Amino acid sequence: MSMNEQSGDAAKSSNEKTCFIKTYGCQMNVYDSQRMEEALAAAGYRPVASAENADMVILNTCHIREKAAEKVYSELGRLKPLKQQNKDMVIGVAGCVAQAEGAEIIARAPVVDMVFGPQTFQQLPAMLDEIDDGRARGDKPKLVRTEFPAAEKFDALQAIARKPVTRSPSAFVTVQEGCDKFCTFCVVPYTRGEEVSRARADIIAEARALVAEGVSEITLLGQNVNAWEHDGTRLDGLLAQLGEIEGLERLRFTTSHPRDMDAALIAAHGDNKKLMPYLHLPVQSGSDTVLKAMNRKHSASDYIELVKKFRAARPDLALSSDFIVGFPGETEVDFAATMALVEEVNYAQAFSFKYSPRPGTPAADAATQIDEAVKAARLARLQELLNAQQIAFNQAQKGRVLPVLFDKPSKSGDQMSGRSPYLQPVHVPFDSLGNHDAAALRGRILPVEITGAHANSLSGILAL
Ligand code: 5AD
Ligand code: SF4
């Protein structure tokens, strides 16, 4: 999705430069795309809503599953005729495909001018200058930047001013990058590098600046966010400090690894009133054999015990998770264990995937790959169960009054939308607002009586 939807696409003046960033994958990429947009704005680039009118097009890519990576090449195919029309166009591939495939991308898709990994986007303006200089000499420069200076990236984040646009009342802040867990299916340790934590003072400063701009909900991001640590402070301490910022009403963090959960973070779910009662805690499988082969370093019962501790600290906590079906060697018995774990935990929401072999990861070389049809059948069974749990969770909100953080009118244009504590989209019809001005609801947290529950959202009326 473009980060620039609100910016419109007015005709550009002759010396003005424009950019379009297309984002794939996780919230970390959404955050990075916003930062790239800011780096480009400082270099005089205005964001536009489509690639057609853009001088610079960046695909910020995801490498987590094969399909995600292949989408990038089909998009590059679509960009080719546009570049033929606009010879000045610069095409960049950023993110995890860039990190993993580097120069191979240019070999396979010669329309690409620059390839840069998740750690190097602060060099964008300098890279663009290099391309300009090269083209002025009649060359076709191709740049590949995939070094790993994560700490440097965090320094650069400080230098890029976050722009005071009409932003959502909910914002992401990256606090941690990289992963040292090496789950045998996963490319992240290779594409995002080792775990690095951002300095506490920098995070607090960024959060304060966002709150000054009207943000009232912050989601801390990291591939292994609960491994965040700085000067002896762990995530619970950071959340406590953020909780003291006046005007910051809601805190969330994602994604956590079960192994990095500690007692203090569990307790924070009872003590820190700003921490939302919703936790994304991926388990991947309910089978101990599969968990071991995945190198998850925890068993199914470790996970279930952890969930129990969280629920003891915060009885209204709702959970979400990620699952992989058809991991090499997964038997019907293993899959049944996953179904049993889902039954036991009872999720509010979940993401589930067929195992996708990723080149360079240990599981990709296993001889026991599962047939695609078997994977598809298991995924359908798992998703049926997870969907039923999600619908039941949404239904259970009917009649309750939930605090909703309002953001903007929904796409249909006749209702205001916001988020419940459980991240469910909540829609409130304009005609039920009485004398409340819809625009004035933006950024406010107000009680909503839930009157309707759907598969992916709730509806209700203001309960003031
Ligand atoms: N195949 C399928 N799913 C994967 N994930 C990560 N790597 C793979 C893979 N090779 C899923 C995991 C992870 C989520 C972000 O993506 O469930 O938690
Ligand atoms: Fe990948 Fe495992 Fe690290 Fe998560 S914890 S990013 S699944 S290696």
mmCIF file with all atom_site columns, N, CA and C in Angstrom, residues 373-423:
data_model
loop_
_atom_site.group_PDB
_atom_site.id
_atom_site.type_symbol
_atom_site.label_atom_id
_atom_site.label_alt_id
_atom_site.label_comp_id
_atom_site.label_asym_id
_atom_site.label_entity_id
_atom_site.label_seq_id
_atom_site.pdbx_PDB_ins_code
_atom_site.Cartn_x
_atom_site.Cartn_y
_atom_site.Cartn_z
_atom_site.occupancy
_atom_site.B_iso_or_equiv
_atom_site.pdbx_formal_charge
_atom_site.auth_seq_id
_atom_site.auth_comp_id
_atom_site.auth_asym_id
_atom_site.auth_atom_id
_atom_site.pdbx_PDB_model_num
ATOM 1   N N  . ALA A 1 373 ? -0.502  -30.034 -1.775 1.00 0.00 ? 373 ALA A N  1
ATOM 2   C CA . ALA A 1 373 ? -1.934  -30.294 -1.562 1.00 0.00 ? 373 ALA A CA 1
ATOM 3   C C  . ALA A 1 373 ? -2.214  -30.575 -0.087 1.00 0.00 ? 373 ALA A C  1
ATOM 4   N N  . VAL A 1 374 ? -1.279  -31.272 0.564  1.00 0.00 ? 374 VAL A N  1
ATOM 5   C CA . VAL A 1 374 ? -1.442  -31.568 1.996  1.00 0.00 ? 374 VAL A CA 1
ATOM 6   C C  . VAL A 1 374 ? -1.360  -30.257 2.791  1.00 0.00 ? 374 VAL A C  1
ATOM 7   N N  . LYS A 1 375 ? -0.386  -29.421 2.420  1.00 0.00 ? 375 LYS A N  1
ATOM 8   C CA . LYS A 1 375 ? -0.255  -28.118 3.096  1.00 0.00 ? 375 LYS A CA 1
ATOM 9   C C  . LYS A 1 375 ? -1.551  -27.328 2.955  1.00 0.00 ? 375 LYS A C  1
ATOM 10  N N  . ALA A 1 376 ? -2.084  -27.295 1.734  1.00 0.00 ? 376 ALA A N  1
ATOM 11  C CA . ALA A 1 376 ? -3.286  -26.498 1.479  1.00 0.00 ? 376 ALA A CA 1
ATOM 12  C C  . ALA A 1 376 ? -4.457  -27.020 2.302  1.00 0.00 ? 376 ALA A C  1
ATOM 13  N N  . ALA A 1 377 ? -4.586  -28.346 2.376  1.00 0.00 ? 377 ALA A N  1
ATOM 14  C CA . ALA A 1 377 ? -5.715  -28.931 3.113  1.00 0.00 ? 377 ALA A CA 1
ATOM 15  C C  . ALA A 1 377 ? -5.585  -28.621 4.609  1.00 0.00 ? 377 ALA A C  1
ATOM 16  N N  . ARG A 1 378 ? -4.359  -28.727 5.133  1.00 0.00 ? 378 ARG A N  1
ATOM 17  C CA . ARG A 1 378 ? -4.165  -28.418 6.562  1.00 0.00 ? 378 ARG A CA 1
ATOM 18  C C  . ARG A 1 378 ? -4.418  -26.943 6.835  1.00 0.00 ? 378 ARG A C  1
ATOM 19  N N  . LEU A 1 379 ? -3.938  -26.099 5.931  1.00 0.00 ? 379 LEU A N  1
ATOM 20  C CA . LEU A 1 379 ? -4.148  -24.658 6.145  1.00 0.00 ? 379 LEU A CA 1
ATOM 21  C C  . LEU A 1 379 ? -5.639  -24.343 6.191  1.00 0.00 ? 379 LEU A C  1
ATOM 22  N N  . ALA A 1 380 ? -6.406  -24.976 5.286  1.00 0.00 ? 380 ALA A N  1
ATOM 23  C CA . ALA A 1 380 ? -7.852  -24.713 5.257  1.00 0.00 ? 380 ALA A CA 1
ATOM 24  C C  . ALA A 1 380 ? -8.494  -25.137 6.579  1.00 0.00 ? 380 ALA A C  1
ATOM 25  N N  . ARG A 1 381 ? -8.071  -26.294 7.093  1.00 0.00 ? 381 ARG A N  1
ATOM 26  C CA . ARG A 1 381 ? -8.652  -26.758 8.374  1.00 0.00 ? 381 ARG A CA 1
ATOM 27  C C  . ARG A 1 381 ? -8.289  -25.816 9.514  1.00 0.00 ? 381 ARG A C  1
ATOM 28  N N  . LEU A 1 382 ? -7.026  -25.416 9.558  1.00 0.00 ? 382 LEU A N  1
ATOM 29  C CA . LEU A 1 382 ? -6.582  -24.518 10.628 1.00 0.00 ? 382 LEU A CA 1
ATOM 30  C C  . LEU A 1 382 ? -7.301  -23.171 10.532 1.00 0.00 ? 382 LEU A C  1
ATOM 31  N N  . GLN A 1 383 ? -7.405  -22.653 9.311  1.00 0.00 ? 383 GLN A N  1
ATOM 32  C CA . GLN A 1 383 ? -8.027  -21.334 9.157  1.00 0.00 ? 383 GLN A CA 1
ATOM 33  C C  . GLN A 1 383 ? -9.508  -21.367 9.505  1.00 0.00 ? 383 GLN A C  1
ATOM 34  N N  . GLU A 1 384 ? -10.132 -22.496 9.232  1.00 0.00 ? 384 GLU A N  1
ATOM 35  C CA . GLU A 1 384 ? -11.556 -22.614 9.596  1.00 0.00 ? 384 GLU A CA 1
ATOM 36  C C  . GLU A 1 384 ? -11.714 -22.472 11.118 1.00 0.00 ? 384 GLU A C  1
ATOM 37  N N  . LEU A 1 385 ? -10.827 -23.137 11.846 1.00 0.00 ? 385 LEU A N  1
ATOM 38  C CA . LEU A 1 385 ? -10.882 -23.064 13.309 1.00 0.00 ? 385 LEU A CA 1
ATOM 39  C C  . LEU A 1 385 ? -10.544 -21.651 13.800 1.00 0.00 ? 385 LEU A C  1
ATOM 40  N N  . LEU A 1 386 ? -9.474  -21.079 13.253 1.00 0.00 ? 386 LEU A N  1
ATOM 41  C CA . LEU A 1 386 ? -9.062  -19.744 13.693 1.00 0.00 ? 386 LEU A CA 1
ATOM 42  C C  . LEU A 1 386 ? -10.128 -18.699 13.367 1.00 0.00 ? 386 LEU A C  1
ATOM 43  N N  . ASN A 1 387 ? -10.741 -18.832 12.181 1.00 0.00 ? 387 ASN A N  1
ATOM 44  C CA . ASN A 1 387 ? -11.796 -17.877 11.811 1.00 0.00 ? 387 ASN A CA 1
ATOM 45  C C  . ASN A 1 387 ? -12.981 -17.993 12.751 1.00 0.00 ? 387 ASN A C  1
ATOM 46  N N  . ALA A 1 388 ? -13.327 -19.226 13.106 1.00 0.00 ? 388 ALA A N  1
ATOM 47  C CA . ALA A 1 388 ? -14.464 -19.428 14.018 1.00 0.00 ? 388 ALA A CA 1
ATOM 48  C C  . ALA A 1 388 ? -14.151 -18.777 15.371 1.00 0.00 ? 388 ALA A C  1
ATOM 49  N N  . GLN A 1 389 ? -12.896 -18.903 15.823 1.00 0.00 ? 389 GLN A N  1
ATOM 50  C CA . GLN A 1 389 ? -12.530 -18.289 17.105 1.00 0.00 ? 389 GLN A CA 1
ATOM 51  C C  . GLN A 1 389 ? -12.577 -16.761 17.009 1.00 0.00 ? 389 GLN A C  1
ATOM 52  N N  . GLN A 1 390 ? -12.112 -16.256 15.867 1.00 0.00 ? 390 GLN A N  1
ATOM 53  C CA . GLN A 1 390 ? -12.121 -14.792 15.695 1.00 0.00 ? 390 GLN A CA 1
ATOM 54  C C  . GLN A 1 390 ? -13.560 -14.261 15.699 1.00 0.00 ? 390 GLN A C  1
ATOM 55  N N  . ILE A 1 391 ? -14.441 -14.948 14.988 1.00 0.00 ? 391 ILE A N  1
ATOM 56  C CA . ILE A 1 391 ? -15.847 -14.511 14.939 1.00 0.00 ? 391 ILE A CA 1
ATOM 57  C C  . ILE A 1 391 ? -16.471 -14.597 16.326 1.00 0.00 ? 391 ILE A C  1
ATOM 58  N N  . ALA A 1 392 ? -16.184 -15.676 17.040 1.00 0.00 ? 392 ALA A N  1
ATOM 59  C CA . ALA A 1 392 ? -16.738 -15.817 18.393 1.00 0.00 ? 392 ALA A CA 1
ATOM 60  C C  . ALA A 1 392 ? -16.223 -14.694 19.293 1.00 0.00 ? 392 ALA A C  1
ATOM 61  N N  . PHE A 1 393 ? -14.937 -14.354 19.139 1.00 0.00 ? 393 PHE A N  1
ATOM 62  C CA . PHE A 1 393 ? -14.371 -13.272 19.951 1.00 0.00 ? 393 PHE A CA 1
ATOM 63  C C  . PHE A 1 393 ? -15.071 -11.949 19.628 1.00 0.00 ? 393 PHE A C  1
ATOM 64  N N  . ASN A 1 394 ? -15.262 -11.682 18.343 1.00 0.00 ? 394 ASN A N  1
ATOM 65  C CA . ASN A 1 394 ? -15.946 -10.442 17.952 1.00 0.00 ? 394 ASN A CA 1
ATOM 66  C C  . ASN A 1 394 ? -17.387 -10.437 18.471 1.00 0.00 ? 394 ASN A C  1
ATOM 67  N N  . GLN A 1 395 ? -18.066 -11.563 18.320 1.00 0.00 ? 395 GLN A N  1
ATOM 68  C CA . GLN A 1 395 ? -19.462 -11.662 18.794 1.00 0.00 ? 395 GLN A CA 1
ATOM 69  C C  . GLN A 1 395 ? -19.561 -11.374 20.291 1.00 0.00 ? 395 GLN A C  1
ATOM 70  N N  . ALA A 1 396 ? -18.524 -11.822 21.017 1.00 0.00 ? 396 ALA A N  1
ATOM 71  C CA . ALA A 1 396 ? -18.549 -11.663 22.480 1.00 0.00 ? 396 ALA A CA 1
ATOM 72  C C  . ALA A 1 396 ? -18.472 -10.195 22.903 1.00 0.00 ? 396 ALA A C  1
ATOM 73  N N  . GLN A 1 397 ? -18.107 -9.320  21.961 1.00 0.00 ? 397 GLN A N  1
ATOM 74  C CA . GLN A 1 397 ? -18.021 -7.887  22.311 1.00 0.00 ? 397 GLN A CA 1
ATOM 75  C C  . GLN A 1 397 ? -19.397 -7.214  22.258 1.00 0.00 ? 397 GLN A C  1
ATOM 76  N N  . LYS A 1 398 ? -20.362 -7.884  21.607 1.00 0.00 ? 398 LYS A N  1
ATOM 77  C CA . LYS A 1 398 ? -21.701 -7.289  21.456 1.00 0.00 ? 398 LYS A CA 1
ATOM 78  C C  . LYS A 1 398 ? -22.304 -6.981  22.815 1.00 0.00 ? 398 LYS A C  1
ATOM 79  N N  . GLY A 1 399 ? -22.814 -5.759  22.955 1.00 0.00 ? 399 GLY A N  1
ATOM 80  C CA . GLY A 1 399 ? -23.415 -5.364  24.223 1.00 0.00 ? 399 GLY A CA 1
ATOM 81  C C  . GLY A 1 399 ? -22.402 -4.740  25.179 1.00 0.00 ? 399 GLY A C  1
ATOM 82  N N  . ARG A 1 400 ? -21.093 -4.944  24.916 1.00 0.00 ? 400 ARG A N  1
ATOM 83  C CA . ARG A 1 400 ? -20.072 -4.331  25.771 1.00 0.00 ? 400 ARG A CA 1
ATOM 84  C C  . ARG A 1 400 ? -19.834 -2.882  25.346 1.00 0.00 ? 400 ARG A C  1
ATOM 85  N N  . VAL A 1 401 ? -19.333 -2.089  26.266 1.00 0.00 ? 401 VAL A N  1
ATOM 86  C CA . VAL A 1 401 ? -18.918 -0.731  25.915 1.00 0.00 ? 401 VAL A CA 1
ATOM 87  C C  . VAL A 1 401 ? -17.388 -0.737  25.873 1.00 0.00 ? 401 VAL A C  1
ATOM 88  N N  . LEU A 1 402 ? -16.825 -0.454  24.687 1.00 0.00 ? 402 LEU A N  1
ATOM 89  C CA . LEU A 1 402 ? -15.363 -0.501  24.527 1.00 0.00 ? 402 LEU A CA 1
ATOM 90  C C  . LEU A 1 402 ? -14.818 0.904   24.274 1.00 0.00 ? 402 LEU A C  1
ATOM 91  N N  . PRO A 1 403 ? -13.664 1.230   24.841 1.00 0.00 ? 403 PRO A N  1
ATOM 92  C CA . PRO A 1 403 ? -13.029 2.504   24.496 1.00 0.00 ? 403 PRO A CA 1
ATOM 93  C C  . PRO A 1 403 ? -12.450 2.411   23.083 1.00 0.00 ? 403 PRO A C  1
ATOM 94  N N  . VAL A 1 404 ? -12.839 3.345   22.224 1.00 0.00 ? 404 VAL A N  1
ATOM 95  C CA . VAL A 1 404 ? -12.404 3.299   20.828 1.00 0.00 ? 404 VAL A CA 1
ATOM 96  C C  . VAL A 1 404 ? -11.552 4.531   20.530 1.00 0.00 ? 404 VAL A C  1
ATOM 97  N N  . LEU A 1 405 ? -10.377 4.286   19.959 1.00 0.00 ? 405 LEU A N  1
ATOM 98  C CA . LEU A 1 405 ? -9.536  5.404   19.506 1.00 0.00 ? 405 LEU A CA 1
ATOM 99  C C  . LEU A 1 405 ? -9.955  5.718   18.072 1.00 0.00 ? 405 LEU A C  1
ATOM 100 N N  . PHE A 1 406 ? -10.582 6.884   17.891 1.00 0.00 ? 406 PHE A N  1
ATOM 101 C CA . PHE A 1 406 ? -11.094 7.240   16.567 1.00 0.00 ? 406 PHE A CA 1
ATOM 102 C C  . PHE A 1 406 ? -9.984  7.760   15.674 1.00 0.00 ? 406 PHE A C  1
ATOM 103 N N  . ASP A 1 407 ? -10.080 7.370   14.396 1.00 0.00 ? 407 ASP A N  1
ATOM 104 C CA . ASP A 1 407 ? -9.071  7.815   13.438 1.00 0.00 ? 407 ASP A CA 1
ATOM 105 C C  . ASP A 1 407 ? -9.711  8.643   12.335 1.00 0.00 ? 407 ASP A C  1
ATOM 106 N N  . LYS A 1 408 ? -10.405 8.001   11.406 1.00 0.00 ? 408 LYS A N  1
ATOM 107 C CA . LYS A 1 408 ? -10.934 8.764   10.267 1.00 0.00 ? 408 LYS A CA 1
ATOM 108 C C  . LYS A 1 408 ? -12.216 8.117   9.752  1.00 0.00 ? 408 LYS A C  1
ATOM 109 N N  . PRO A 1 409 ? -12.922 8.832   8.844  1.00 0.00 ? 409 PRO A N  1
ATOM 110 C CA . PRO A 1 409 ? -14.127 8.214   8.279  1.00 0.00 ? 409 PRO A CA 1
ATOM 111 C C  . PRO A 1 409 ? -13.765 6.939   7.529  1.00 0.00 ? 409 PRO A C  1
ATOM 112 N N  . SER A 1 410 ? -14.640 5.941   7.572  1.00 0.00 ? 410 SER A N  1
ATOM 113 C CA . SER A 1 410 ? -14.368 4.690   6.872  1.00 0.00 ? 410 SER A CA 1
ATOM 114 C C  . SER A 1 410 ? -14.506 4.914   5.369  1.00 0.00 ? 410 SER A C  1
ATOM 115 N N  . LYS A 1 411 ? -14.088 3.917   4.576  1.00 0.00 ? 411 LYS A N  1
ATOM 116 C CA . LYS A 1 411 ? -14.076 4.071   3.117  1.00 0.00 ? 411 LYS A CA 1
ATOM 117 C C  . LYS A 1 411 ? -15.458 4.422   2.579  1.00 0.00 ? 411 LYS A C  1
ATOM 118 N N  . SER A 1 412 ? -16.504 3.873   3.205  1.00 0.00 ? 412 SER A N  1
ATOM 119 C CA . SER A 1 412 ? -17.862 4.130   2.705  1.00 0.00 ? 412 SER A CA 1
ATOM 120 C C  . SER A 1 412 ? -18.253 5.596   2.913  1.00 0.00 ? 412 SER A C  1
ATOM 121 N N  . GLY A 1 413 ? -17.545 6.306   3.774  1.00 0.00 ? 413 GLY A N  1
ATOM 122 C CA . GLY A 1 413 ? -17.762 7.749   3.929  1.00 0.00 ? 413 GLY A CA 1
ATOM 123 C C  . GLY A 1 413 ? -18.939 8.123   4.803  1.00 0.00 ? 413 GLY A C  1
ATOM 124 N N  . ASP A 1 414 ? -19.655 7.159   5.362  1.00 0.00 ? 414 ASP A N  1
ATOM 125 C CA . ASP A 1 414 ? -20.808 7.520   6.183  1.00 0.00 ? 414 ASP A CA 1
ATOM 126 C C  . ASP A 1 414 ? -20.649 7.089   7.636  1.00 0.00 ? 414 ASP A C  1
ATOM 127 N N  . GLN A 1 415 ? -19.415 6.696   8.009  1.00 0.00 ? 415 GLN A N  1
ATOM 128 C CA . GLN A 1 415 ? -19.177 6.348   9.408  1.00 0.00 ? 415 GLN A CA 1
ATOM 129 C C  . GLN A 1 415 ? -17.743 6.684   9.822  1.00 0.00 ? 415 GLN A C  1
ATOM 130 N N  . MET A 1 416 ? -17.571 6.922   11.122 1.00 0.00 ? 416 MET A N  1
ATOM 131 C CA . MET A 1 416 ? -16.235 7.150   11.662 1.00 0.00 ? 416 MET A CA 1
ATOM 132 C C  . MET A 1 416 ? -15.663 5.801   12.074 1.00 0.00 ? 416 MET A C  1
ATOM 133 N N  . SER A 1 417 ? -14.338 5.654   11.883 1.00 0.00 ? 417 SER A N  1
ATOM 134 C CA . SER A 1 417 ? -13.715 4.382   12.254 1.00 0.00 ? 417 SER A CA 1
ATOM 135 C C  . SER A 1 417 ? -12.625 4.582   13.288 1.00 0.00 ? 417 SER A C  1
ATOM 136 N N  . GLY A 1 418 ? -12.476 3.586   14.105 1.00 0.00 ? 418 GLY A N  1
ATOM 137 C CA . GLY A 1 418 ? -11.420 3.617   15.107 1.00 0.00 ? 418 GLY A CA 1
ATOM 138 C C  . GLY A 1 418 ? -11.024 2.195   15.450 1.00 0.00 ? 418 GLY A C  1
ATOM 139 N N  . ARG A 1 419 ? -10.279 2.058   16.530 1.00 0.00 ? 419 ARG A N  1
ATOM 140 C CA . ARG A 1 419 ? -9.819  0.736   16.951 1.00 0.00 ? 419 ARG A CA 1
ATOM 141 C C  . ARG A 1 419 ? -10.179 0.491   18.408 1.00 0.00 ? 419 ARG A C  1
ATOM 142 N N  . SER A 1 420 ? -10.594 -0.735  18.667 1.00 0.00 ? 420 SER A N  1
ATOM 143 C CA . SER A 1 420 ? -10.864 -1.167  20.036 1.00 0.00 ? 420 SER A CA 1
ATOM 144 C C  . SER A 1 420 ? -9.527  -1.481  20.720 1.00 0.00 ? 420 SER A C  1
ATOM 145 N N  . PRO A 1 421 ? -9.525  -1.758  22.011 1.00 0.00 ? 421 PRO A N  1
ATOM 146 C CA . PRO A 1 421 ? -8.272  -2.171  22.671 1.00 0.00 ? 421 PRO A CA 1
ATOM 147 C C  . PRO A 1 421 ? -7.690  -3.426  22.018 1.00 0.00 ? 421 PRO A C  1
ATOM 148 N N  . TYR A 1 422 ? -8.553  -4.241  21.389 1.00 0.00 ? 422 TYR A N  1
ATOM 149 C CA . TYR A 1 422 ? -8.115  -5.494  20.775 1.00 0.00 ? 422 TYR A CA 1
ATOM 150 C C  . TYR A 1 422 ? -7.789  -5.327  19.290 1.00 0.00 ? 422 TYR A C  1
ATOM 151 N N  . LEU A 1 423 ? -7.605  -4.086  18.876 1.00 0.00 ? 423 LEU A N  1
ATOM 152 C CA . LEU A 1 423 ? -7.252  -3.757  17.490 1.00 0.00 ? 423 LEU A CA 1
ATOM 153 C C  . LEU A 1 423 ? -8.358  -4.021  16.479 1.00 0.00 ? 423 LEU A C  1
#
